[in-house]
Amino acid sequence: MDGAAPDPVVTAALQEIRASRGRLRIRRLAARVSTSERHLQRRFREHVGFTPKQLAGLERFRAAVRSMHREPRRPLHGIAVRCGYYDQPHFVREIRRYSGLTPTTLRSRLAAADPT
């Protein structure tokens, strides 16, 4: 943001996305912040630099990484479902998009980096 006052619609949308850990559909998000999808997309891109959908994907990824780290024995498909991924390919694609690694490799690296 450029020093201007925060946009209340964008601020509310950011809070909703974070609270849902990225599992909130954009149509529902727009309704919750009392605006249209198109208007939300434009305002979000203007103030944040990317779309609500992109931020939702990043929030899902963050939730998945936390889950992999905290529950290293939990099956990956269980993490995918819990974090709001539609199916295994969606999970793999999004993990790879943000980390450059497969979920299995990412989990292994998280475990190797854990000092406990």
mmCIF file with all atom_site columns, C-alpha atoms in Angstrom:
data_model
loop_
_atom_site.group_PDB
_atom_site.id
_atom_site.type_symbol
_atom_site.label_atom_id
_atom_site.label_alt_id
_atom_site.label_comp_id
_atom_site.label_asym_id
_atom_site.label_entity_id
_atom_site.label_seq_id
_atom_site.pdbx_PDB_ins_code
_atom_site.Cartn_x
_atom_site.Cartn_y
_atom_site.Cartn_z
_atom_site.occupancy
_atom_site.B_iso_or_equiv
_atom_site.pdbx_formal_charge
_atom_site.auth_seq_id
_atom_site.auth_comp_id
_atom_site.auth_asym_id
_atom_site.auth_atom_id
_atom_site.pdbx_PDB_model_num
ATOM 1   C CA . MET A 1 1   ? 0.000   0.000   0.000  1.00 0.00 ? 1   MET A CA 1
ATOM 2   C CA . ASP A 1 2   ? 1.171   3.529   -0.707 1.00 0.00 ? 2   ASP A CA 1
ATOM 3   C CA . GLY A 1 3   ? 0.524   5.192   2.661  1.00 0.00 ? 3   GLY A CA 1
ATOM 4   C CA . ALA A 1 4   ? -3.164  5.727   1.943  1.00 0.00 ? 4   ALA A CA 1
ATOM 5   C CA . ALA A 1 5   ? -5.735  4.609   4.481  1.00 0.00 ? 5   ALA A CA 1
ATOM 6   C CA . PRO A 1 6   ? -6.380  0.860   4.321  1.00 0.00 ? 6   PRO A CA 1
ATOM 7   C CA . ASP A 1 7   ? -9.382  -0.165  2.256  1.00 0.00 ? 7   ASP A CA 1
ATOM 8   C CA . PRO A 1 8   ? -11.979 -1.555  4.704  1.00 0.00 ? 8   PRO A CA 1
ATOM 9   C CA . VAL A 1 9   ? -13.301 -4.091  2.178  1.00 0.00 ? 9   VAL A CA 1
ATOM 10  C CA . VAL A 1 10  ? -9.797  -5.399  1.479  1.00 0.00 ? 10  VAL A CA 1
ATOM 11  C CA . THR A 1 11  ? -8.956  -5.459  5.192  1.00 0.00 ? 11  THR A CA 1
ATOM 12  C CA . ALA A 1 12  ? -12.114 -7.445  5.956  1.00 0.00 ? 12  ALA A CA 1
ATOM 13  C CA . ALA A 1 13  ? -11.403 -9.827  3.057  1.00 0.00 ? 13  ALA A CA 1
ATOM 14  C CA . LEU A 1 14  ? -7.835  -10.404 4.279  1.00 0.00 ? 14  LEU A CA 1
ATOM 15  C CA . GLN A 1 15  ? -9.138  -11.265 7.738  1.00 0.00 ? 15  GLN A CA 1
ATOM 16  C CA . GLU A 1 16  ? -11.724 -13.673 6.297  1.00 0.00 ? 16  GLU A CA 1
ATOM 17  C CA . ILE A 1 17  ? -9.137  -15.429 4.116  1.00 0.00 ? 17  ILE A CA 1
ATOM 18  C CA . ARG A 1 18  ? -6.726  -15.834 7.017  1.00 0.00 ? 18  ARG A CA 1
ATOM 19  C CA . ALA A 1 19  ? -9.431  -17.007 9.412  1.00 0.00 ? 19  ALA A CA 1
ATOM 20  C CA . SER A 1 20  ? -10.587 -19.652 6.921  1.00 0.00 ? 20  SER A CA 1
ATOM 21  C CA . ARG A 1 21  ? -6.976  -20.668 6.155  1.00 0.00 ? 21  ARG A CA 1
ATOM 22  C CA . GLY A 1 22  ? -7.722  -20.150 2.481  1.00 0.00 ? 22  GLY A CA 1
ATOM 23  C CA . ARG A 1 23  ? -10.735 -22.459 2.344  1.00 0.00 ? 23  ARG A CA 1
ATOM 24  C CA . LEU A 1 24  ? -13.333 -19.764 1.667  1.00 0.00 ? 24  LEU A CA 1
ATOM 25  C CA . ARG A 1 25  ? -14.671 -19.567 -1.891 1.00 0.00 ? 25  ARG A CA 1
ATOM 26  C CA . ILE A 1 26  ? -14.316 -16.148 -3.490 1.00 0.00 ? 26  ILE A CA 1
ATOM 27  C CA . ARG A 1 27  ? -18.057 -15.827 -4.164 1.00 0.00 ? 27  ARG A CA 1
ATOM 28  C CA . ARG A 1 28  ? -18.767 -16.360 -0.481 1.00 0.00 ? 28  ARG A CA 1
ATOM 29  C CA . LEU A 1 29  ? -15.920 -14.055 0.503  1.00 0.00 ? 29  LEU A CA 1
ATOM 30  C CA . ALA A 1 30  ? -17.401 -11.264 -1.637 1.00 0.00 ? 30  ALA A CA 1
ATOM 31  C CA . ALA A 1 31  ? -20.796 -11.780 -0.015 1.00 0.00 ? 31  ALA A CA 1
ATOM 32  C CA . ARG A 1 32  ? -19.257 -11.667 3.470  1.00 0.00 ? 32  ARG A CA 1
ATOM 33  C CA . VAL A 1 33  ? -17.605 -8.321  2.758  1.00 0.00 ? 33  VAL A CA 1
ATOM 34  C CA . SER A 1 34  ? -20.730 -7.000  0.969  1.00 0.00 ? 34  SER A CA 1
ATOM 35  C CA . THR A 1 35  ? -19.363 -6.475  -2.515 1.00 0.00 ? 35  THR A CA 1
ATOM 36  C CA . SER A 1 36  ? -19.345 -8.202  -5.903 1.00 0.00 ? 36  SER A CA 1
ATOM 37  C CA . GLU A 1 37  ? -16.678 -10.728 -6.859 1.00 0.00 ? 37  GLU A CA 1
ATOM 38  C CA . ARG A 1 38  ? -15.431 -8.504  -9.655 1.00 0.00 ? 38  ARG A CA 1
ATOM 39  C CA . HIS A 1 39  ? -15.203 -5.422  -7.436 1.00 0.00 ? 39  HIS A CA 1
ATOM 40  C CA . LEU A 1 40  ? -13.429 -7.416  -4.729 1.00 0.00 ? 40  LEU A CA 1
ATOM 41  C CA . GLN A 1 41  ? -10.921 -8.762  -7.272 1.00 0.00 ? 41  GLN A CA 1
ATOM 42  C CA . ARG A 1 42  ? -10.150 -5.248  -8.547 1.00 0.00 ? 42  ARG A CA 1
ATOM 43  C CA . ARG A 1 43  ? -9.797  -3.660  -5.111 1.00 0.00 ? 43  ARG A CA 1
ATOM 44  C CA . PHE A 1 44  ? -7.750  -6.552  -3.803 1.00 0.00 ? 44  PHE A CA 1
ATOM 45  C CA . ARG A 1 45  ? -5.345  -6.467  -6.750 1.00 0.00 ? 45  ARG A CA 1
ATOM 46  C CA . GLU A 1 46  ? -5.028  -2.683  -6.427 1.00 0.00 ? 46  GLU A CA 1
ATOM 47  C CA . HIS A 1 47  ? -4.261  -2.729  -2.693 1.00 0.00 ? 47  HIS A CA 1
ATOM 48  C CA . VAL A 1 48  ? -2.536  -6.088  -2.178 1.00 0.00 ? 48  VAL A CA 1
ATOM 49  C CA . GLY A 1 49  ? -0.936  -6.756  -5.554 1.00 0.00 ? 49  GLY A CA 1
ATOM 50  C CA . PHE A 1 50  ? -2.593  -10.076 -6.277 1.00 0.00 ? 50  PHE A CA 1
ATOM 51  C CA . THR A 1 51  ? -6.030  -11.683 -6.158 1.00 0.00 ? 51  THR A CA 1
ATOM 52  C CA . PRO A 1 52  ? -7.973  -13.107 -3.227 1.00 0.00 ? 52  PRO A CA 1
ATOM 53  C CA . LYS A 1 53  ? -7.690  -16.521 -4.876 1.00 0.00 ? 53  LYS A CA 1
ATOM 54  C CA . GLN A 1 54  ? -3.900  -16.267 -4.927 1.00 0.00 ? 54  GLN A CA 1
ATOM 55  C CA . LEU A 1 55  ? -3.813  -15.302 -1.254 1.00 0.00 ? 55  LEU A CA 1
ATOM 56  C CA . ALA A 1 56  ? -6.190  -18.163 -0.421 1.00 0.00 ? 56  ALA A CA 1
ATOM 57  C CA . GLY A 1 57  ? -3.797  -20.576 -2.157 1.00 0.00 ? 57  GLY A CA 1
ATOM 58  C CA . LEU A 1 58  ? -0.897  -19.229 -0.142 1.00 0.00 ? 58  LEU A CA 1
ATOM 59  C CA . GLU A 1 59  ? -2.867  -19.565 3.107  1.00 0.00 ? 59  GLU A CA 1
ATOM 60  C CA . ARG A 1 60  ? -3.735  -23.211 2.261  1.00 0.00 ? 60  ARG A CA 1
ATOM 61  C CA . PHE A 1 61  ? -0.060  -23.847 1.556  1.00 0.00 ? 61  PHE A CA 1
ATOM 62  C CA . ARG A 1 62  ? 0.959   -22.306 4.886  1.00 0.00 ? 62  ARG A CA 1
ATOM 63  C CA . ALA A 1 63  ? -1.609  -24.435 6.714  1.00 0.00 ? 63  ALA A CA 1
ATOM 64  C CA . ALA A 1 64  ? -0.331  -27.562 4.940  1.00 0.00 ? 64  ALA A CA 1
ATOM 65  C CA . VAL A 1 65  ? 3.296   -26.801 5.831  1.00 0.00 ? 65  VAL A CA 1
ATOM 66  C CA . ARG A 1 66  ? 2.359   -26.233 9.481  1.00 0.00 ? 66  ARG A CA 1
ATOM 67  C CA . SER A 1 67  ? 0.441   -29.508 9.503  1.00 0.00 ? 67  SER A CA 1
ATOM 68  C CA . MET A 1 68  ? 3.325   -31.424 7.892  1.00 0.00 ? 68  MET A CA 1
ATOM 69  C CA . HIS A 1 69  ? 5.697   -29.977 10.466 1.00 0.00 ? 69  HIS A CA 1
ATOM 70  C CA . ARG A 1 70  ? 3.466   -30.577 13.500 1.00 0.00 ? 70  ARG A CA 1
ATOM 71  C CA . GLU A 1 71  ? 2.146   -33.987 12.443 1.00 0.00 ? 71  GLU A CA 1
ATOM 72  C CA . PRO A 1 72  ? 4.930   -35.700 10.497 1.00 0.00 ? 72  PRO A CA 1
ATOM 73  C CA . ARG A 1 73  ? 3.192   -39.097 10.626 1.00 0.00 ? 73  ARG A CA 1
ATOM 74  C CA . ARG A 1 74  ? -0.193  -37.899 9.370  1.00 0.00 ? 74  ARG A CA 1
ATOM 75  C CA . PRO A 1 75  ? -0.883  -39.196 5.833  1.00 0.00 ? 75  PRO A CA 1
ATOM 76  C CA . LEU A 1 76  ? -0.459  -36.525 3.188  1.00 0.00 ? 76  LEU A CA 1
ATOM 77  C CA . HIS A 1 77  ? -3.957  -37.116 1.816  1.00 0.00 ? 77  HIS A CA 1
ATOM 78  C CA . GLY A 1 78  ? -5.299  -36.341 5.308  1.00 0.00 ? 78  GLY A CA 1
ATOM 79  C CA . ILE A 1 79  ? -3.371  -33.082 5.350  1.00 0.00 ? 79  ILE A CA 1
ATOM 80  C CA . ALA A 1 80  ? -4.690  -32.245 1.886  1.00 0.00 ? 80  ALA A CA 1
ATOM 81  C CA . VAL A 1 81  ? -8.305  -32.773 2.937  1.00 0.00 ? 81  VAL A CA 1
ATOM 82  C CA . ARG A 1 82  ? -7.886  -30.919 6.233  1.00 0.00 ? 82  ARG A CA 1
ATOM 83  C CA . CYS A 1 83  ? -6.306  -27.929 4.492  1.00 0.00 ? 83  CYS A CA 1
ATOM 84  C CA . GLY A 1 84  ? -9.059  -27.587 1.904  1.00 0.00 ? 84  GLY A CA 1
ATOM 85  C CA . TYR A 1 85  ? -7.517  -29.056 -1.229 1.00 0.00 ? 85  TYR A CA 1
ATOM 86  C CA . TYR A 1 86  ? -10.065 -30.503 -3.654 1.00 0.00 ? 86  TYR A CA 1
ATOM 87  C CA . ASP A 1 87  ? -8.049  -33.604 -4.436 1.00 0.00 ? 87  ASP A CA 1
ATOM 88  C CA . GLN A 1 88  ? -4.516  -35.002 -4.424 1.00 0.00 ? 88  GLN A CA 1
ATOM 89  C CA . PRO A 1 89  ? -3.473  -33.437 -7.772 1.00 0.00 ? 89  PRO A CA 1
ATOM 90  C CA . HIS A 1 90  ? -4.612  -30.010 -6.531 1.00 0.00 ? 90  HIS A CA 1
ATOM 91  C CA . PHE A 1 91  ? -2.566  -30.513 -3.350 1.00 0.00 ? 91  PHE A CA 1
ATOM 92  C CA . VAL A 1 92  ? 0.556   -31.612 -5.238 1.00 0.00 ? 92  VAL A CA 1
ATOM 93  C CA . ARG A 1 93  ? 0.254   -28.794 -7.789 1.00 0.00 ? 93  ARG A CA 1
ATOM 94  C CA . GLU A 1 94  ? -0.138  -26.068 -5.172 1.00 0.00 ? 94  GLU A CA 1
ATOM 95  C CA . ILE A 1 95  ? 2.626   -27.380 -2.892 1.00 0.00 ? 95  ILE A CA 1
ATOM 96  C CA . ARG A 1 96  ? 4.925   -27.528 -5.906 1.00 0.00 ? 96  ARG A CA 1
ATOM 97  C CA . ARG A 1 97  ? 3.897   -24.007 -7.001 1.00 0.00 ? 97  ARG A CA 1
ATOM 98  C CA . TYR A 1 98  ? 4.925   -22.455 -3.695 1.00 0.00 ? 98  TYR A CA 1
ATOM 99  C CA . SER A 1 99  ? 7.845   -24.663 -2.663 1.00 0.00 ? 99  SER A CA 1
ATOM 100 C CA . GLY A 1 100 ? 9.186   -26.139 -5.887 1.00 0.00 ? 100 GLY A CA 1
ATOM 101 C CA . LEU A 1 101 ? 8.972   -29.563 -4.213 1.00 0.00 ? 101 LEU A CA 1
ATOM 102 C CA . THR A 1 102 ? 6.549   -32.449 -4.047 1.00 0.00 ? 102 THR A CA 1
ATOM 103 C CA . PRO A 1 103 ? 4.668   -32.795 -0.746 1.00 0.00 ? 103 PRO A CA 1
ATOM 104 C CA . THR A 1 104 ? 6.737   -35.875 0.155  1.00 0.00 ? 104 THR A CA 1
ATOM 105 C CA . THR A 1 105 ? 10.040  -34.084 -0.465 1.00 0.00 ? 105 THR A CA 1
ATOM 106 C CA . LEU A 1 106 ? 8.868   -30.980 1.374  1.00 0.00 ? 106 LEU A CA 1
ATOM 107 C CA . ARG A 1 107 ? 7.845   -33.060 4.381  1.00 0.00 ? 107 ARG A CA 1
ATOM 108 C CA . SER A 1 108 ? 11.243  -34.802 4.383  1.00 0.00 ? 108 SER A CA 1
ATOM 109 C CA . ARG A 1 109 ? 13.059  -31.478 4.295  1.00 0.00 ? 109 ARG A CA 1
ATOM 110 C CA . LEU A 1 110 ? 10.923  -30.081 7.092  1.00 0.00 ? 110 LEU A CA 1
ATOM 111 C CA . ALA A 1 111 ? 11.722  -33.135 9.211  1.00 0.00 ? 111 ALA A CA 1
ATOM 112 C CA . ALA A 1 112 ? 15.449  -32.866 8.447  1.00 0.00 ? 112 ALA A CA 1
ATOM 113 C CA . ALA A 1 113 ? 15.467  -29.172 9.399  1.00 0.00 ? 113 ALA A CA 1
ATOM 114 C CA . ASP A 1 114 ? 13.623  -29.719 12.696 1.00 0.00 ? 114 ASP A CA 1
ATOM 115 C CA . PRO A 1 115 ? 16.109  -29.437 15.583 1.00 0.00 ? 115 PRO A CA 1
ATOM 116 C CA . THR A 1 116 ? 13.924  -31.468 17.997 1.00 0.00 ? 116 THR A CA 1
#
